[in-house]
């Protein structure tokens, strides 16, 4: 399954975008937080300033009220108030710089009918020129004594009831016995001024009670012009503020501006506050506005700087990451390309190595490579098997002879290290077909190897050596066998040939004598000579026949088919026992037990049984009838073991195995004719069928020969076509 690869460009873009988004978010977020803090700081500043301004207004107003309360108390304390007393009490007010205060006046009540009496009573107190000017026909309240403040003179004789605002304040003060503040109105004394100079004003009215009985005398009335009253103070408390407005109700209950300060240069009014200020029986409203930017800490520009800085840093960081990531991607793709190439080369190399290994593993010749230090770098399984040692030699080439058990071709002389093919090849020599015997625990009988070696460049110019080990054990055995074979054949043929030649000459001479008229003895001699010649020829013929059989037993193609062993044995027995040379007394007594059908080569198997039955008859003492038992036993694996037991002369102890070697004749059998090839033929045939043949003494005398045919028993009825079995190759 192939994993979908993310394009490096997209990955870099994704990482950079992520960093950009996070960076921008952080920068803007921090900027926003700082901005919020600034706004909060601005609000707090505005709150503080509003509170301070309101407090200042409140304090100033109370200063006026307290002053008027003191004056009212001082006036009430006079038993017979005169103009001089009044002036003495009120004149110090001028020094108090009560901004906006126009005059402080004593106002006394008078009913409509009491105007003349009241006027007279105050004239009696020394105010001789006093003229009271009643307004309307209701109750009146006349100013009788007055002191001008702030360079303003006071006017007496005015009826305060002519204006609703002061009239209401007087009534309230009298009712509550407390100082009352009037609604906003234009002072009566300002009515003569042009309208643009008239100010919204107010009056404070304090009730005056006289004597121990606290009889009501009238009111102390303090008129105050709004703008003058508050203008200076608002200017003092207002730095940083744009607009300050003091508002109060007028007589109609409408909120009107009593005083205001305006600083147009202070920017826009984006912060606004309204603070209510209780004044006596009324409540004023102080409205403030400011430009946030003028308040300290409220608009530092820091949030913008931080956000902009953050964005710039993010931009730089994003660029840096883009460069880094794409650079990393480029480096990675270069590494990937190099790795892919390397992997492809590695795959090709390992495929080559695998192929080489497979070839080396599959060939029967051993291959070994050594490095410059004489240690094996490589060897195939065949080399291991041929050298017969699982472990490598420790100690370099010097230890090889001991470790592997290496001998010269004679099998006894230790192989000199310096002559070993690999050692010579390590020295730069090419060596071919050096015979060497390996004998150790794995190969106790020794293996003959033909070794060829070449110098080879192992790695980095270092010289090593490679050797090929070819197992020639079988070839050498065949060669040895052939040599012995040739000797024996030469010897065995020479004897009958000499015999034939000698008797041939004898017969020739006898024939010459007969021709010359020799008598019967010479004829008899010629006849005997001819018989000997024929005997010699027969011996030679038998030897040649058996030599051919011996060769055929090894080389002939194995033709396996289903056959009845019983029929085959019966045929051999009949042929052998019906031979004309058997006298009646020595006719073989043969017992044949049950025999199975088998898969085998019928010609070769017949040869085995014929040889064994023939030997059993042949190697029986003269005059004694041969006794032969032929039986068979099958095993669970479908193999059969055939046993041929006789009561003959037996084989001397220690020679039971050797009789199967070619030309070997046991020491007690030489009186009987033979070549010593029969049992060797039997062994070859049995082994080519995958079986084994052996001989042993028959208890009570004689010999038991037994051979096996593994997995060859045929069960059930004979099929139409016999199965094809694997042929056992010739040894
Ligand atoms: P040959 O019979 O031609 O000598 P064989 O190979 O058949 O050769 O037998 C080898 C030797 O084994 C014989 O020479 C003989 O000494 C001995 N031998 C074979 N079969 C028997 C037997 N049944 N009883 C005694 N000795 C035997």
CSV table of N, CA, C and O and ligand atoms in Angstrom, one decimal, residues 542 546 611-620 644-652 655 658-682 695 702-705, ligand 1:
chain,number,residue,atom,x,y,z
A,542,UNK,N,33.8,-67.1,-19.1
A,542,UNK,CA,33.0,-66.8,-17.9
A,542,UNK,C,33.5,-65.4,-17.3
A,542,UNK,O,32.7,-64.6,-16.8
A,546,UNK,N,31.3,-62.2,-16.7
A,546,UNK,CA,31.0,-61.6,-15.4
A,546,UNK,C,31.6,-60.1,-15.4
A,546,UNK,O,31.0,-59.3,-14.7
A,611,UNK,N,22.8,-65.4,-8.6
A,611,UNK,CA,24.2,-65.4,-8.0
A,611,UNK,C,24.1,-66.1,-6.6
A,611,UNK,O,25.0,-66.9,-6.3
A,612,UNK,N,23.2,-65.6,-5.8
A,612,UNK,CA,23.1,-66.1,-4.4
A,612,UNK,C,22.8,-67.6,-4.4
A,612,UNK,O,23.4,-68.4,-3.6
A,613,UNK,N,21.8,-68.0,-5.2
A,613,UNK,CA,21.4,-69.4,-5.2
A,613,UNK,C,22.5,-70.2,-5.8
A,613,UNK,O,22.9,-71.3,-5.3
A,614,UNK,N,23.2,-69.7,-6.8
A,614,UNK,CA,24.3,-70.4,-7.5
A,614,UNK,C,25.4,-70.6,-6.5
A,614,UNK,O,26.0,-71.7,-6.4
A,615,UNK,N,25.7,-69.5,-5.7
A,615,UNK,CA,26.8,-69.7,-4.7
A,615,UNK,C,26.4,-70.7,-3.6
A,615,UNK,O,27.3,-71.5,-3.1
A,616,UNK,N,25.1,-70.6,-3.2
A,616,UNK,CA,24.7,-71.6,-2.1
A,616,UNK,C,24.9,-73.0,-2.6
A,616,UNK,O,25.2,-73.9,-1.8
A,617,UNK,N,24.6,-73.3,-3.9
A,617,UNK,CA,24.8,-74.6,-4.4
A,617,UNK,C,26.3,-74.9,-4.6
A,617,UNK,O,26.8,-76.0,-4.2
A,618,UNK,N,27.0,-73.9,-5.1
A,618,UNK,CA,28.5,-74.1,-5.4
A,618,UNK,C,29.3,-74.4,-4.1
A,618,UNK,O,30.1,-75.2,-4.1
A,619,UNK,N,29.0,-73.5,-3.1
A,619,UNK,CA,29.8,-73.7,-1.9
A,619,UNK,C,29.2,-74.6,-0.8
A,619,UNK,O,29.1,-74.3,0.3
A,620,UNK,N,28.8,-75.8,-1.4
A,620,UNK,CA,28.4,-76.9,-0.5
A,620,UNK,C,29.4,-78.0,-0.6
A,620,UNK,O,29.9,-78.3,-1.8
A,644,UNK,N,18.5,-65.6,2.0
A,644,UNK,CA,18.8,-66.9,1.4
A,644,UNK,C,19.8,-67.6,2.2
A,644,UNK,O,21.0,-67.1,2.4
A,645,UNK,N,19.4,-68.6,2.9
A,645,UNK,CA,20.3,-69.3,3.9
A,645,UNK,C,20.7,-70.7,3.3
A,645,UNK,O,19.8,-71.4,2.7
A,646,UNK,N,21.9,-71.0,3.5
A,646,UNK,CA,22.4,-72.4,3.1
A,646,UNK,C,23.1,-73.1,4.2
A,646,UNK,O,23.3,-72.5,5.2
A,647,UNK,N,23.4,-74.3,3.9
A,647,UNK,CA,24.1,-75.2,4.9
A,647,UNK,C,25.5,-75.6,4.3
A,647,UNK,O,26.0,-76.7,4.5
A,648,UNK,N,26.1,-74.6,3.6
A,648,UNK,CA,27.3,-74.9,2.9
A,648,UNK,C,28.5,-74.8,3.7
A,648,UNK,O,28.4,-74.9,5.0
A,649,UNK,N,29.6,-74.4,3.1
A,649,UNK,CA,30.9,-74.4,3.8
A,649,UNK,C,31.1,-73.2,4.7
A,649,UNK,O,32.0,-73.2,5.5
A,650,UNK,N,30.2,-72.2,4.5
A,650,UNK,CA,30.3,-71.0,5.3
A,650,UNK,C,31.5,-70.1,4.9
A,650,UNK,O,32.3,-70.5,4.1
A,651,UNK,N,31.5,-69.0,5.5
A,651,UNK,CA,32.5,-68.0,5.2
A,651,UNK,C,33.3,-67.8,6.5
A,651,UNK,O,32.7,-67.6,7.5
A,652,UNK,N,34.6,-67.8,6.4
A,652,UNK,CA,35.4,-67.7,7.6
A,652,UNK,C,35.1,-66.3,8.3
A,652,UNK,O,34.8,-65.3,7.6
A,655,UNK,N,35.4,-62.3,7.2
A,655,UNK,CA,35.4,-62.1,5.7
A,655,UNK,C,34.0,-61.9,5.2
A,655,UNK,O,33.8,-61.8,4.0
A,658,UNK,N,34.0,-58.6,3.4
A,658,UNK,CA,34.9,-58.5,2.3
A,658,UNK,C,34.5,-59.3,1.0
A,658,UNK,O,34.9,-58.9,-0.1
A,659,UNK,N,33.7,-60.3,1.2
A,659,UNK,CA,33.3,-61.1,0.0
A,659,UNK,C,32.5,-60.3,-1.0
A,659,UNK,O,32.4,-60.7,-2.2
A,660,UNK,N,32.0,-59.1,-0.6
A,660,UNK,CA,31.3,-58.2,-1.5
A,660,UNK,C,32.2,-57.3,-2.4
A,660,UNK,O,31.7,-56.7,-3.3
A,661,UNK,N,33.5,-57.3,-2.0
A,661,UNK,CA,34.4,-56.5,-2.8
A,661,UNK,C,34.7,-57.3,-4.1
A,661,UNK,O,34.7,-58.5,-4.1
A,662,UNK,N,35.0,-56.5,-5.1
A,662,UNK,CA,35.2,-57.2,-6.4
A,662,UNK,C,36.5,-58.0,-6.4
A,662,UNK,O,37.5,-57.6,-5.8
A,663,UNK,N,36.4,-59.2,-7.0
A,663,UNK,CA,37.5,-60.2,-7.0
A,663,UNK,C,37.9,-60.8,-5.7
A,663,UNK,O,38.9,-61.5,-5.6
A,664,UNK,N,37.2,-60.5,-4.7
A,664,UNK,CA,37.5,-61.1,-3.4
A,664,UNK,C,37.0,-62.5,-3.3
A,664,UNK,O,35.8,-62.7,-3.4
A,665,UNK,N,37.8,-63.4,-3.0
A,665,UNK,CA,37.4,-64.8,-2.8
A,665,UNK,C,37.8,-65.2,-1.4
A,665,UNK,O,38.9,-65.0,-1.0
A,666,UNK,N,36.8,-65.7,-0.7
A,666,UNK,CA,37.1,-66.1,0.7
A,666,UNK,C,38.2,-67.3,0.6
A,666,UNK,O,38.3,-68.0,-0.3
A,667,UNK,N,38.9,-67.3,1.8
A,667,UNK,CA,40.1,-68.2,1.8
A,667,UNK,C,39.7,-69.7,1.7
A,667,UNK,O,40.4,-70.5,1.2
A,668,UNK,N,38.4,-70.0,2.1
A,668,UNK,CA,38.0,-71.4,2.0
A,668,UNK,C,37.3,-71.8,0.7
A,668,UNK,O,36.9,-72.9,0.6
A,669,UNK,N,37.2,-70.9,-0.2
A,669,UNK,CA,36.4,-71.2,-1.4
A,669,UNK,C,37.2,-71.3,-2.6
A,669,UNK,O,36.6,-71.4,-3.7
A,670,UNK,N,38.5,-71.2,-2.5
A,670,UNK,CA,39.3,-71.1,-3.7
A,670,UNK,C,39.3,-72.5,-4.5
A,670,UNK,O,39.7,-72.5,-5.6
A,671,UNK,N,38.9,-73.5,-3.8
A,671,UNK,CA,38.8,-74.8,-4.5
A,671,UNK,C,37.7,-74.8,-5.5
A,671,UNK,O,37.7,-75.7,-6.4
A,672,UNK,N,36.8,-73.9,-5.4
A,672,UNK,CA,35.7,-73.9,-6.3
A,672,UNK,C,36.0,-72.8,-7.4
A,672,UNK,O,36.7,-71.8,-7.1
A,673,UNK,N,35.5,-73.1,-8.6
A,673,UNK,CA,35.8,-72.1,-9.6
A,673,UNK,C,35.0,-70.8,-9.4
A,673,UNK,O,34.0,-70.8,-8.8
A,674,UNK,N,35.6,-69.8,-9.8
A,674,UNK,CA,34.9,-68.5,-9.6
A,674,UNK,C,35.8,-67.3,-9.9
A,674,UNK,O,37.0,-67.5,-10.1
A,675,UNK,N,35.2,-66.1,-10.0
A,675,UNK,CA,36.0,-64.9,-10.3
A,675,UNK,C,36.0,-63.9,-9.2
A,675,UNK,O,36.8,-62.9,-9.2
A,676,UNK,N,35.2,-64.1,-8.2
A,676,UNK,CA,35.2,-63.1,-7.1
A,676,UNK,C,34.4,-61.9,-7.5
A,676,UNK,O,34.5,-60.8,-6.8
A,677,UNK,N,33.6,-61.9,-8.6
A,677,UNK,CA,32.8,-60.8,-9.0
A,677,UNK,C,31.3,-60.9,-8.7
A,677,UNK,O,30.6,-59.9,-8.6
A,678,UNK,N,30.8,-62.1,-8.4
A,678,UNK,CA,29.4,-62.4,-8.3
A,678,UNK,C,28.7,-61.5,-7.2
A,678,UNK,O,27.7,-60.8,-7.4
A,679,UNK,N,29.3,-61.5,-6.0
A,679,UNK,CA,28.7,-60.8,-4.9
A,679,UNK,C,28.9,-59.3,-5.1
A,679,UNK,O,28.1,-58.5,-4.6
A,680,UNK,N,30.0,-58.9,-5.7
A,680,UNK,CA,30.2,-57.5,-6.0
A,680,UNK,C,29.1,-57.0,-6.9
A,680,UNK,O,28.6,-55.9,-6.8
A,681,UNK,N,28.7,-57.8,-7.9
A,681,UNK,CA,27.6,-57.5,-8.8
A,681,UNK,C,26.3,-57.3,-8.0
A,681,UNK,O,25.5,-56.4,-8.2
A,682,UNK,N,26.1,-58.4,-7.1
A,682,UNK,CA,24.9,-58.3,-6.3
A,682,UNK,C,24.8,-57.0,-5.5
A,682,UNK,O,23.7,-56.4,-5.4
A,695,UNK,N,26.1,-60.4,4.7
A,695,UNK,CA,26.2,-61.9,4.9
A,695,UNK,C,26.5,-62.2,6.3
A,695,UNK,O,27.2,-61.4,7.0
A,702,UNK,N,26.9,-73.0,7.6
A,702,UNK,CA,26.4,-72.4,6.4
A,702,UNK,C,26.4,-70.9,6.5
A,702,UNK,O,26.9,-70.3,7.5
A,703,UNK,N,25.8,-70.3,5.5
A,703,UNK,CA,25.8,-68.8,5.4
A,703,UNK,C,24.4,-68.3,5.2
A,703,UNK,O,23.6,-69.0,4.5
A,704,UNK,N,24.1,-67.1,5.7
A,704,UNK,CA,22.8,-66.5,5.4
A,704,UNK,C,23.1,-65.2,4.7
A,704,UNK,O,23.9,-64.3,5.2
A,705,UNK,N,22.7,-65.0,3.4
A,705,UNK,CA,22.7,-63.8,2.7
A,705,UNK,C,21.4,-63.1,2.8
A,705,UNK,O,20.3,-63.8,2.7
B,1,LIG,P1,33.0,-66.5,-6.9
B,1,LIG,O1,31.9,-67.3,-6.4
B,1,LIG,O2,33.1,-66.4,-8.3
B,1,LIG,O3,34.3,-66.7,-6.2
B,1,LIG,P2,31.6,-64.5,-5.5
B,1,LIG,O4,31.7,-63.0,-5.5
B,1,LIG,O5,30.3,-65.0,-5.9
B,1,LIG,O6,32.7,-65.0,-6.4
B,1,LIG,O7,31.9,-65.0,-4.1
B,1,LIG,C1,33.0,-64.4,-3.4
B,1,LIG,C2,33.5,-65.4,-2.4
B,1,LIG,O8,32.6,-65.6,-1.4
B,1,LIG,C3,33.6,-66.8,-2.9
B,1,LIG,O9,34.8,-67.0,-3.5
B,1,LIG,C4,33.4,-67.6,-1.7
B,1,LIG,O10,34.6,-67.8,-1.0
B,1,LIG,C5,32.5,-66.9,-0.8
B,1,LIG,N1,31.1,-67.3,-0.9
B,1,LIG,C6,30.2,-66.8,-1.7
B,1,LIG,N2,29.0,-67.4,-1.5
B,1,LIG,C7,29.2,-68.3,-0.5
B,1,LIG,C8,28.4,-69.3,0.1
B,1,LIG,N3,27.1,-69.4,-0.1
B,1,LIG,N4,29.0,-70.1,1.1
B,1,LIG,C9,30.3,-70.0,1.3
B,1,LIG,N5,31.1,-69.0,0.8
B,1,LIG,C10,30.6,-68.3,-0.2
